[in-house]
Coordinates of C-alpha atoms in Angstrom, one line a residue:
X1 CA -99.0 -11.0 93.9
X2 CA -100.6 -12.6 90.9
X3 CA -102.0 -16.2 91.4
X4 CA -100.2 -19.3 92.0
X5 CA -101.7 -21.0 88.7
X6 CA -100.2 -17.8 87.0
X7 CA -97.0 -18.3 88.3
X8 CA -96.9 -21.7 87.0
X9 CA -98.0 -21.0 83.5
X10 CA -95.5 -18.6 82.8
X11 CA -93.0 -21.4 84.1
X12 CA -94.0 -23.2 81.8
X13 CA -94.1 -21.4 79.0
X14 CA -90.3 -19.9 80.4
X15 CA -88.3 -22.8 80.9
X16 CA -89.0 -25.5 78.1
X17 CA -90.7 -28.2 80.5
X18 CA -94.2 -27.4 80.0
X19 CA -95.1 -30.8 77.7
X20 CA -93.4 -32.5 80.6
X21 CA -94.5 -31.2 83.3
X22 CA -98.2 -32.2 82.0
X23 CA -97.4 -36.0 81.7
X24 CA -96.5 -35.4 85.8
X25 CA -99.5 -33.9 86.7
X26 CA -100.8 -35.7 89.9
X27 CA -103.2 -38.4 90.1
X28 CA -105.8 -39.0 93.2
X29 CA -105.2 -42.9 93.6
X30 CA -108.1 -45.2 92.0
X31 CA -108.4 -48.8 91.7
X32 CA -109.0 -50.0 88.5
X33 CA -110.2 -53.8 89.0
X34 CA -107.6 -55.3 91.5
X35 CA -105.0 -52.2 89.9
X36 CA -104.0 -49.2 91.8
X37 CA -102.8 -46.3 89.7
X38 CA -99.8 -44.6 90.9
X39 CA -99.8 -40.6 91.6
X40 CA -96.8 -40.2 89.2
X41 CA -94.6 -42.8 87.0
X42 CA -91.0 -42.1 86.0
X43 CA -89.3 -43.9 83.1
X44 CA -86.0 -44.2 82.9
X45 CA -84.7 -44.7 79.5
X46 CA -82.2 -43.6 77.2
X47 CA -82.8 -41.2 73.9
X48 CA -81.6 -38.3 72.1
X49 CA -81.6 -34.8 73.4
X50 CA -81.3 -31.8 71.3
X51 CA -79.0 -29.2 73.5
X52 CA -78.7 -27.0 70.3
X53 CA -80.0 -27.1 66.6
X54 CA -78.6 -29.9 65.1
X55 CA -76.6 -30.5 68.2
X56 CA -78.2 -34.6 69.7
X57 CA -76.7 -36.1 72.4
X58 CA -77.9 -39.5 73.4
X59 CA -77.9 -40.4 77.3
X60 CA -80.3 -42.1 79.9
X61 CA -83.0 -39.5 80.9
X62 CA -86.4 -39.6 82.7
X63 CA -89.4 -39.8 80.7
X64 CA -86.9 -39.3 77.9
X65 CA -85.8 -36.2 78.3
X66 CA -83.4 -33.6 80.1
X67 CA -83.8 -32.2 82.8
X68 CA -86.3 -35.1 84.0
X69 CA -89.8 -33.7 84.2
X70 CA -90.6 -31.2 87.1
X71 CA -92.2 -33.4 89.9
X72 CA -94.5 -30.7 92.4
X73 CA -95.6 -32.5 95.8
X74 CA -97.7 -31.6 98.8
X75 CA -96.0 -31.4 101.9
X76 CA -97.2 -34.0 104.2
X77 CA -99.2 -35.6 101.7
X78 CA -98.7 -39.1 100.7
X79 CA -97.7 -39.7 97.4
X80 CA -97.0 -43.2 95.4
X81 CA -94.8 -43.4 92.1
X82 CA -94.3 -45.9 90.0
X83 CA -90.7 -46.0 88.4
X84 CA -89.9 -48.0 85.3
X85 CA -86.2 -48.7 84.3
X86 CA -86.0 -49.4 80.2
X87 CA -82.4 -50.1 80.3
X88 CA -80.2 -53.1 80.3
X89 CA -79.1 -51.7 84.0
X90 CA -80.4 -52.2 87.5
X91 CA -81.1 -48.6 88.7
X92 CA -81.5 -46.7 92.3
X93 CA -83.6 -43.5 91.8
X94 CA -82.4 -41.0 95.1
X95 CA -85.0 -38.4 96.5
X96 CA -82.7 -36.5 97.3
X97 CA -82.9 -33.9 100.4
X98 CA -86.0 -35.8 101.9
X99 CA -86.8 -37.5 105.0
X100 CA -87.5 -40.9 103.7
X101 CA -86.9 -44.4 104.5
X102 CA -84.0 -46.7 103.5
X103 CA -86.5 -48.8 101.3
X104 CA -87.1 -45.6 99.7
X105 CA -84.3 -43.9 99.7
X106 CA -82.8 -45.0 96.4
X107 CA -79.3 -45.4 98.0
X108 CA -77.9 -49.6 97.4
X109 CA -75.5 -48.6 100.3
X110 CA -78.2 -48.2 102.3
X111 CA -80.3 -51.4 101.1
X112 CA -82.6 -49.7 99.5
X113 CA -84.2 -52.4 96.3
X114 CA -82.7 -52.1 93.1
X115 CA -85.3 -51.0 90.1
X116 CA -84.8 -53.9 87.9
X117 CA -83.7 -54.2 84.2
X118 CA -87.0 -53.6 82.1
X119 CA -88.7 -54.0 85.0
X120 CA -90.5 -51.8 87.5
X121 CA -90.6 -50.8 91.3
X122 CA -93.3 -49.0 93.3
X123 CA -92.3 -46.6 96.2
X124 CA -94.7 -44.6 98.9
X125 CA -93.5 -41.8 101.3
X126 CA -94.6 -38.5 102.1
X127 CA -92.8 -35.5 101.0
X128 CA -90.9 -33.6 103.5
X129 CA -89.3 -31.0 104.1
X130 CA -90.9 -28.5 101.8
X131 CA -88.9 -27.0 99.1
X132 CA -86.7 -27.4 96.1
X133 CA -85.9 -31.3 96.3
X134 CA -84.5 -33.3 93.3
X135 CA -84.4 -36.9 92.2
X136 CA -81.3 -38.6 90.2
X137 CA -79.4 -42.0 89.8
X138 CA -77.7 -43.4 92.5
X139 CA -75.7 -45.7 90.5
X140 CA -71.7 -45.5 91.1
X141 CA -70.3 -45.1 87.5
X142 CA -66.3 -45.5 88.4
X143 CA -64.5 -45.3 85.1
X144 CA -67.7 -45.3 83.2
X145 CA -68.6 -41.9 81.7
X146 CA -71.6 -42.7 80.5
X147 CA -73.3 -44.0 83.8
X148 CA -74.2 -42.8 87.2
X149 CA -75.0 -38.9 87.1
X150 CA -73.2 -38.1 84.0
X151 CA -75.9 -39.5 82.4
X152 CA -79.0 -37.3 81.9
X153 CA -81.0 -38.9 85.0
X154 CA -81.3 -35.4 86.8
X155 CA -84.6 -33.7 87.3
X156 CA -86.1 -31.1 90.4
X157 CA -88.9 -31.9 92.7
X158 CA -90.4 -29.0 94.6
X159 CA -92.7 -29.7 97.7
X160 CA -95.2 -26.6 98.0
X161 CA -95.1 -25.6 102.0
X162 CA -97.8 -25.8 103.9
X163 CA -97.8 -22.0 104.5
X164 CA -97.1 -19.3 101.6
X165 CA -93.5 -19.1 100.3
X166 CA -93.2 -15.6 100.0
X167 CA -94.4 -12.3 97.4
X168 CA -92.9 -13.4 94.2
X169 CA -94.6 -13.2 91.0
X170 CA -93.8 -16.1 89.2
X171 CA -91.5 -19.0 89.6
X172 CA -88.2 -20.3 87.1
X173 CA -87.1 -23.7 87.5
X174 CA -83.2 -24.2 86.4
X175 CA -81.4 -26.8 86.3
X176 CA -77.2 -26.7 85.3
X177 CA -75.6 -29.7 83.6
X178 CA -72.6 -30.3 81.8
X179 CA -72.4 -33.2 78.9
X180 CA -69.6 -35.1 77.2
X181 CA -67.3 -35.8 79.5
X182 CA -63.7 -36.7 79.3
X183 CA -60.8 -37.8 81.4
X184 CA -57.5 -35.7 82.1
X185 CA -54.6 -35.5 84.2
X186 CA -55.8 -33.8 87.5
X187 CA -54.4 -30.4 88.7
X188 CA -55.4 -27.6 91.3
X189 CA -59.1 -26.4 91.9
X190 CA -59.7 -23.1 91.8
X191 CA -61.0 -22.3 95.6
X192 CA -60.4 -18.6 95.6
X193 CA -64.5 -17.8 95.7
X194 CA -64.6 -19.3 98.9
X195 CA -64.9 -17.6 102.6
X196 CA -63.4 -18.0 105.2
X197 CA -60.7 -18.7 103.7
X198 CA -58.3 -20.0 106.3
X199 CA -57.1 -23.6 106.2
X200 CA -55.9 -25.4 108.8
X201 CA -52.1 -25.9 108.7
X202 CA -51.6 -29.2 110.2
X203 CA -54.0 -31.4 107.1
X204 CA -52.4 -28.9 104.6
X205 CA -48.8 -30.1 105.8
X206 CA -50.2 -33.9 105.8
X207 CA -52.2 -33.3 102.9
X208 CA -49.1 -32.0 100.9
X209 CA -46.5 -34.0 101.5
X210 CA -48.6 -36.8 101.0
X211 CA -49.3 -36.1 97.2
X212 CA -45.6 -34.4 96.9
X213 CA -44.3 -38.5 98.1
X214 CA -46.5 -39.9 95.6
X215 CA -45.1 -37.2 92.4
X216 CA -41.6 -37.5 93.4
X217 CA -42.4 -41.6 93.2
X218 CA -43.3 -41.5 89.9
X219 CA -47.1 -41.2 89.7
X220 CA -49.1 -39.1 87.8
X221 CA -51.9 -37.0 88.8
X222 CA -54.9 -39.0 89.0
X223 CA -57.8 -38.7 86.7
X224 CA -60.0 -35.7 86.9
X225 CA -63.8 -34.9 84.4
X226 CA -63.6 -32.4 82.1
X227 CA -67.0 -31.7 79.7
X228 CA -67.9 -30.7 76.0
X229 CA -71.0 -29.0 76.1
X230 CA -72.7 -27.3 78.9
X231 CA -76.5 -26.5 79.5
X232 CA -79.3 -24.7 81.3
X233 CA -82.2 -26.9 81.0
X234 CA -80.6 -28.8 78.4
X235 CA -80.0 -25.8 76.7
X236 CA -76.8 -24.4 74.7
X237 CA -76.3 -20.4 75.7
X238 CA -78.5 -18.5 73.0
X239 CA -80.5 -22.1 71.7
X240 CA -83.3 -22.3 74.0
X241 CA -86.0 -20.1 75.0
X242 CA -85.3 -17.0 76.9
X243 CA -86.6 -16.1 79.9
X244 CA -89.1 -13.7 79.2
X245 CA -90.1 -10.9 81.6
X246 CA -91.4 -7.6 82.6
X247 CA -90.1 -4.4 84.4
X248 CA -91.1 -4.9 88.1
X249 CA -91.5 -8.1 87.8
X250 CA -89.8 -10.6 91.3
X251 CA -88.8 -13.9 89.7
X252 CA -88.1 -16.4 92.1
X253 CA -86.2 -19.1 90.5
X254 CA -84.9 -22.3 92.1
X255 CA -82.0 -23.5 90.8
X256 CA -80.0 -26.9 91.1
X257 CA -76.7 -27.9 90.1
X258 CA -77.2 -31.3 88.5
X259 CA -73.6 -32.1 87.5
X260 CA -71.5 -35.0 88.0
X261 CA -68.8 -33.0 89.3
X262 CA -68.8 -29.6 88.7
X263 CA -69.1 -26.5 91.1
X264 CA -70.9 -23.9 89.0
X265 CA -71.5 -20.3 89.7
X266 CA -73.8 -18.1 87.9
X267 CA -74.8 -13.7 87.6
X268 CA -76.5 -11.6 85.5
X269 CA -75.2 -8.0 84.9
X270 CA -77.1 -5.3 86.8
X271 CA -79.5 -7.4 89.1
X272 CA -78.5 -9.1 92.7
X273 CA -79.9 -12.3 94.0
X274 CA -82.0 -12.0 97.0
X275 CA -81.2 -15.8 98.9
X276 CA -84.6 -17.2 100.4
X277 CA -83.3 -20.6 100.6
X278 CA -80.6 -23.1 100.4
X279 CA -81.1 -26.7 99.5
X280 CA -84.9 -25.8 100.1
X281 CA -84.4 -24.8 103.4
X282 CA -85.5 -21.1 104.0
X283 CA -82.7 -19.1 105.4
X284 CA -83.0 -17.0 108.8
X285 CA -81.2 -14.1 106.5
X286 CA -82.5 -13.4 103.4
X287 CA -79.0 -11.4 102.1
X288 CA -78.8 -10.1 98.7
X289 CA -75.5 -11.3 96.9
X290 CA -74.5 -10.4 93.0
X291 CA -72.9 -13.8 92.0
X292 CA -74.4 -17.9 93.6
X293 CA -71.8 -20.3 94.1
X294 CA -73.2 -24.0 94.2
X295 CA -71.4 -27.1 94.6
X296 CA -72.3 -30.4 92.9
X297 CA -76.5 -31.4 93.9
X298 CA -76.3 -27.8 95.8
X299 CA -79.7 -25.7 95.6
X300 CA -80.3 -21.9 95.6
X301 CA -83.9 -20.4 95.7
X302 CA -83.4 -16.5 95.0
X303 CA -85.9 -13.9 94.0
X304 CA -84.8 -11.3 91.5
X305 CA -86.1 -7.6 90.9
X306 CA -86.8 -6.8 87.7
X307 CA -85.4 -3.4 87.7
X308 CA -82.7 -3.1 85.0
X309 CA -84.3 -3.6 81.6
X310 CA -82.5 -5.1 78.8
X311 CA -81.8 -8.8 76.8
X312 CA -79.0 -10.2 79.2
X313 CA -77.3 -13.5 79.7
X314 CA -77.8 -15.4 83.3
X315 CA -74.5 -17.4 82.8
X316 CA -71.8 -18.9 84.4
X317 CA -68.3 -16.3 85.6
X318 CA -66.0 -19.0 83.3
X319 CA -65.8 -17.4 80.2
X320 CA -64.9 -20.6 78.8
X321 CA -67.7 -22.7 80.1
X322 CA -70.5 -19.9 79.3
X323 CA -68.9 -19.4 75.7
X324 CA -69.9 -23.4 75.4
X325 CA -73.2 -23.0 76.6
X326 CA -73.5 -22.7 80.7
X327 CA -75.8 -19.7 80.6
X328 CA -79.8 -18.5 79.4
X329 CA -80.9 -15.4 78.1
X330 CA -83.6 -13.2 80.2
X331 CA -85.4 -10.7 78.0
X332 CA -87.5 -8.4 79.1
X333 CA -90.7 -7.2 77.4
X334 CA -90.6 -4.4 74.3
X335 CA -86.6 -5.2 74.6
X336 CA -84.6 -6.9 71.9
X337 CA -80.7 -7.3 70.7
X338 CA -77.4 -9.4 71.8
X339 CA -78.0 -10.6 75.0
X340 CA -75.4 -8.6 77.3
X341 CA -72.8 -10.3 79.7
X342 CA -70.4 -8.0 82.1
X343 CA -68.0 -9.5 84.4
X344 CA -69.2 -8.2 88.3
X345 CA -67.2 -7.6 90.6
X346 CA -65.5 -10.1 92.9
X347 CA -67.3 -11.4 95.5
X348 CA -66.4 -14.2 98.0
X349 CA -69.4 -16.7 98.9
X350 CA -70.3 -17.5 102.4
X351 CA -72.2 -19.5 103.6
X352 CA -72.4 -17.3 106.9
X353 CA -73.9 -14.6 104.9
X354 CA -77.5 -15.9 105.7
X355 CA -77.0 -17.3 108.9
X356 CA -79.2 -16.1 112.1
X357 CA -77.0 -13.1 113.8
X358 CA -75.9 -13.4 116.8
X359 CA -76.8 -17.0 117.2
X360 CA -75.2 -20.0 118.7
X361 CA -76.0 -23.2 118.0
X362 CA -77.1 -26.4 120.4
X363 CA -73.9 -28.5 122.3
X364 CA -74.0 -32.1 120.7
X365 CA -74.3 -34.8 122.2
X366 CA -71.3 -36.6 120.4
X367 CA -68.8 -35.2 117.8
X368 CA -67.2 -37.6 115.1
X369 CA -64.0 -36.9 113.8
X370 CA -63.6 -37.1 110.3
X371 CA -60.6 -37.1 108.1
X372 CA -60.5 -37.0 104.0
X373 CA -57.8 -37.8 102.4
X374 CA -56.6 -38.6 98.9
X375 CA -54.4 -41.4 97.7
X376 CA -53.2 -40.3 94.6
X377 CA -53.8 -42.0 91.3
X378 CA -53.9 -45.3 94.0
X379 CA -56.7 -47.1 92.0
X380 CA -55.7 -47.5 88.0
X381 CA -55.1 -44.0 87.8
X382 CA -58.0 -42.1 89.2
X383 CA -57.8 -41.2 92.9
X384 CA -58.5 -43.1 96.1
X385 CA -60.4 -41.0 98.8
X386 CA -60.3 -42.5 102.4
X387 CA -62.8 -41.3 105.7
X388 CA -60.2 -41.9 108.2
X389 CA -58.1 -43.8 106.2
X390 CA -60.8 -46.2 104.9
X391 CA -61.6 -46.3 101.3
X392 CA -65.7 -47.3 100.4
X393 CA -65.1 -50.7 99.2
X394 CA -65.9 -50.7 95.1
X395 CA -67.9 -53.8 95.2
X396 CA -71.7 -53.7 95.1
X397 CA -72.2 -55.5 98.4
X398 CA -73.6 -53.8 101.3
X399 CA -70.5 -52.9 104.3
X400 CA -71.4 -52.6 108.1
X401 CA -72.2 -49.0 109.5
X402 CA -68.8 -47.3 111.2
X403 CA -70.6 -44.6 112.7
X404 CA -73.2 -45.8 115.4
X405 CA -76.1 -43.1 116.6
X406 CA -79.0 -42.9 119.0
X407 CA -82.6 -41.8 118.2
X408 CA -82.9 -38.3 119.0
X409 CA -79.7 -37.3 119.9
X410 CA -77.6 -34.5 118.0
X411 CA -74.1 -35.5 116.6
X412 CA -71.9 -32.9 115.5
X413 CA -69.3 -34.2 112.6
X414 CA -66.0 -32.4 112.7
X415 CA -64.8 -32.6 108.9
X416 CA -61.2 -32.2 108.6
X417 CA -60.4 -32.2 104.5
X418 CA -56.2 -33.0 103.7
X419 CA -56.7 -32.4 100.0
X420 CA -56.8 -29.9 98.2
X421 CA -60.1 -30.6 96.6
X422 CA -63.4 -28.9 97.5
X423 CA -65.8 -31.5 98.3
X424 CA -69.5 -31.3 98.5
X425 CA -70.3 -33.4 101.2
X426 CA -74.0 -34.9 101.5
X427 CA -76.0 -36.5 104.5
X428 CA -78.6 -38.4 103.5
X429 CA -82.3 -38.5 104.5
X430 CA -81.9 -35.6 107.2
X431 CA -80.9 -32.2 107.0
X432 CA -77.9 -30.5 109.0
X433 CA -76.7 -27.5 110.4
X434 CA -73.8 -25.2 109.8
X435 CA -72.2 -24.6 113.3
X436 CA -68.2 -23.7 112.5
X437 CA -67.1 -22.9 108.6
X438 CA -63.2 -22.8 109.0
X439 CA -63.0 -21.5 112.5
X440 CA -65.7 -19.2 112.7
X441 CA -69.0 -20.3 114.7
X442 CA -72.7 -20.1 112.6
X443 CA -75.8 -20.9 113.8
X444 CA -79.3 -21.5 111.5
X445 CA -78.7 -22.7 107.9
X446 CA -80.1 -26.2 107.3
X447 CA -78.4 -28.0 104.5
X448 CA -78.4 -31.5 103.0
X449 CA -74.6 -30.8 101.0
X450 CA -72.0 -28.2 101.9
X451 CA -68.7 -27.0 99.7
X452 CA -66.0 -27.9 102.5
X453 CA -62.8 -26.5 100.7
X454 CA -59.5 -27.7 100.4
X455 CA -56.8 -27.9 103.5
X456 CA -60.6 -26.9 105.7
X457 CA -62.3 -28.0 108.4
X458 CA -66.2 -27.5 108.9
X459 CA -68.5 -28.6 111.5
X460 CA -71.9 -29.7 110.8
X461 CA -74.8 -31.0 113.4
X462 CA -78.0 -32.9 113.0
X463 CA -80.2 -34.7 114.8
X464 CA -81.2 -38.9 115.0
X465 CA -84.7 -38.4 114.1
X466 CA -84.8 -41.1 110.5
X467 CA -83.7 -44.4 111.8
X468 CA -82.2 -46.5 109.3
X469 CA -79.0 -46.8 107.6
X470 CA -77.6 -43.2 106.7
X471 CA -75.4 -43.1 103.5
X472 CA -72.6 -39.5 104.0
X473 CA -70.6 -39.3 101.1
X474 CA -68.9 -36.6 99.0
X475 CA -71.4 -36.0 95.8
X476 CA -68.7 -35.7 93.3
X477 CA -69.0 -38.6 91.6
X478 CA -65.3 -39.7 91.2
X479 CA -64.9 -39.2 94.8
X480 CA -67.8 -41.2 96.0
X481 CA -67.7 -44.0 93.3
X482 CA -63.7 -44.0 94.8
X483 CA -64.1 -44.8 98.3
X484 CA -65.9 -41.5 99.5
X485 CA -68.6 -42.4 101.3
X486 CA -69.5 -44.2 105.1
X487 CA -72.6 -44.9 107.0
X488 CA -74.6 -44.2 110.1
X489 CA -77.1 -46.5 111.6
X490 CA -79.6 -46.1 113.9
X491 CA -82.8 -47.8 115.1

């Protein structure tokens, strides 16, 4: 295995970061007079970003910039960051996927401190868990296309494990974003990638008259996001820097789907993806699949063999959307030409794949029901969602808890989704288990969001051990900013 600084030079040099990645470069703490000088600062400001030659797009980044610049933490080890907003807008910066306090958090739901307008907020906490973590705006952006996360506030944070990782040979950071949005007329989500595939008939038959009452009333679909350009580390397909490597080579790269609202998918002809971790969390089955699924803020760590020499495109299975940019050439050494792309087979993602056989998981102590459901076109055209027939309210002003928990007890959620919608549904500040996808039972895989598809119902358990307000929302940003979201407390 060649050496850990190794690996990081050559991703660097790989995927575009390196001038940022330097300005992040940890700092020991040091008083300077009655100053102390923060381990890492983040600005958040808005400036032009270059996703193809003579192709600028201007949006709020980090450090001015897209993706924001790789953060690399110690876990366990304190850190403290400075974070500067530059706008004209109060900001919430989420670590999301760690265990963190509410004051840290970067949720306003949760009561975590705003970062002020031109002005500055410290936070300290210590990273955990290990693995690939990111940080992004928390900001709802409703009817704003311009705000919350489809703006270029998106960058990854990976906490280095206390004990090795694995045999890789060097490490590729990506991170998927789509730019430009737009507003149309909603329709039916393609959900055919997902298994199991049963759906439970009683919330399809509530589900479906429900938006077949509203129709035959009059009403239009409500608003859905569509997008212009699409990156790979704020790349155009074929107008960044390929991936450059060598026969025999394992490439473990750790990817993140930073969209707004987009479930993205991504293969590369002749190689298959060996899964070491989801959402940072090592799996107990490392399975080998040929195409990754992730839903919106969903993570993927994978090691790759280098075994099938050529120029080749890493890109997403809609022609459309890697034919206006959602893809990254890999080209191996002595190889040059048109980067290839072949169709692979079809293959059906689940989650189950890289559960621990034979397993059952731990009886909870409680189980919440949970129903989501969609009021169509309900609020000025774009969708209402409802948890058990409540809709978030819209206003800025914090709401009382509905869900109350003990310290150190485990709570199952039963999720029961009547739409057709697949919704990536994220817990905040803990990490849950997978125990039932669709009827069948799974035991072992730890994950902060899960795809829970359309007509579906999913179990997932964790455990009371982060006191504080605990946001659970759906991470598509319409669906949250719409009334999607609730909270736990604790104490």
């Amino acid at each position: 295995m060649k050496g850990v600084a190794e690996s990081r030079r050559a991703f660097l040099r790989t995927s575009g970061l390196a001038a940022s990645a330097l300005l992040f470069s940890p700092k020991h703490l040091f008083a300077a007079g009655n100053e102390v000088v923060a381990d890492y600062t983040v600005h958040i400001k808005a400036a032009p970003i270059e996703i193809a030659p003579n192709q600028i797009l201007s949006t709020v980044t980090y450090k001015g910039q897209f993706p924001g610049p790789l953060i690399r933490l110690q876990e366990g080890r304190q850190v403290t960051v400075d974070i500067f907003d530059d706008t004209d807008t109060p900001e919430q910066l989420h670590w999301h996927g760690q265990k963190v306090s509410t004051d840290v958090d970067g949720a306003a739901e949760e009561g975590t401190p705003y970062v002020p307008a031109h002005g500055k907020r410290r936070v300290t906490f210590t990273p955990n868990p290990s693995g690939l973590r990111f940080y992004h705006t928390h900001n709802r952006a409703g009817a704003n296309l311009s705000a919350g996360q489809y703006s270029g506030q998106v960058g990854p944070v990976y906490i280095e494990p206390k004990e090795n990782a694995g045999r890789y040979d060097r490490e590729v950071f990506l991170v998927l974003k789509e730019f430009e949005p737009t507003l149309s007329r909603g329709g039916d989500m393609a959900q055919d990638f997902l298994s199991p595939s049963k759906t439970d008939k009683a919330i399809k038959e509530t589900g479906e008259g429900a938006m077949k009452a509203s129709l035959a009333e009059g009403m239009p679909h409500g608003y859905e996001v569509g997008y212009k350009f699409f990156t790979i580390n704020g790349r155009m397909l074929g107008h960044g820097e390929p991936i450059r490597v060598k026969q025999g080579e394992r490439v473990l790269f750790h990817i993140l789907n930073g969209s707004a609202t987009e479930i993205r998918s991504l293969a590369m002809p002749g190689h298959s993806f060996q899964v070491i971790a989801l959402d940072g969390n090592p799996v107990p089955n490392s399975a080998s699949v040929p195409v990754l699924w992730l839903g919106t803020a969903e993570r993927i760590s994978v090691v790759v063999e280098m075994n099938h020499p050529g120029v080749w495109i890493l890109g997403d299975l809609a022609d459309d959307d890697r034919r206006h940019g959602m893809g990254i050439v890999v080209e191996y050494a002595h190889r040059s030409g048109k980067p290839q792309w072949s169709k692979p087979a079809p293959f059906r993602w689940n989650y189950a794949h890289f559960a621990k056989p034979g397993a059952s998981a731990a009886a909870p102590d409680e189980t919440f029901d949970m129903t989501f459901a969609k009021d169509n076109a309900a609020e000025e055209g774009f969708n209402r969602w409802t948890i058990n027939g409540i809709a978030y309210p819209m206003s800025n002003e914090m709401v009382p808890a509905s869900f109350h928990l003990k310290q150190g007890k485990r709570y199952r959620i039963r999720m029961r989704n009547a739409s057709d919608d697949i919704h990536p549904i994220h817990l905040h500040r803990h990490s849950f288990e997978l125990t039932n996808l669709a009827g069948a039972t799974t035991a072992g895989i730890m994950k902060d969001v899960v795809m829970l598809g359309g007509y579906q119902q999913y179990d997932i358990d964790f455990v009371a051990d982060n006191p504080g307000l605990t946001l659970f929302h759906c991470h598509q940003q319409l669906h949250m900013d719409y009334g999607f979201m609730t909270l736990f407390d604790y104490t």
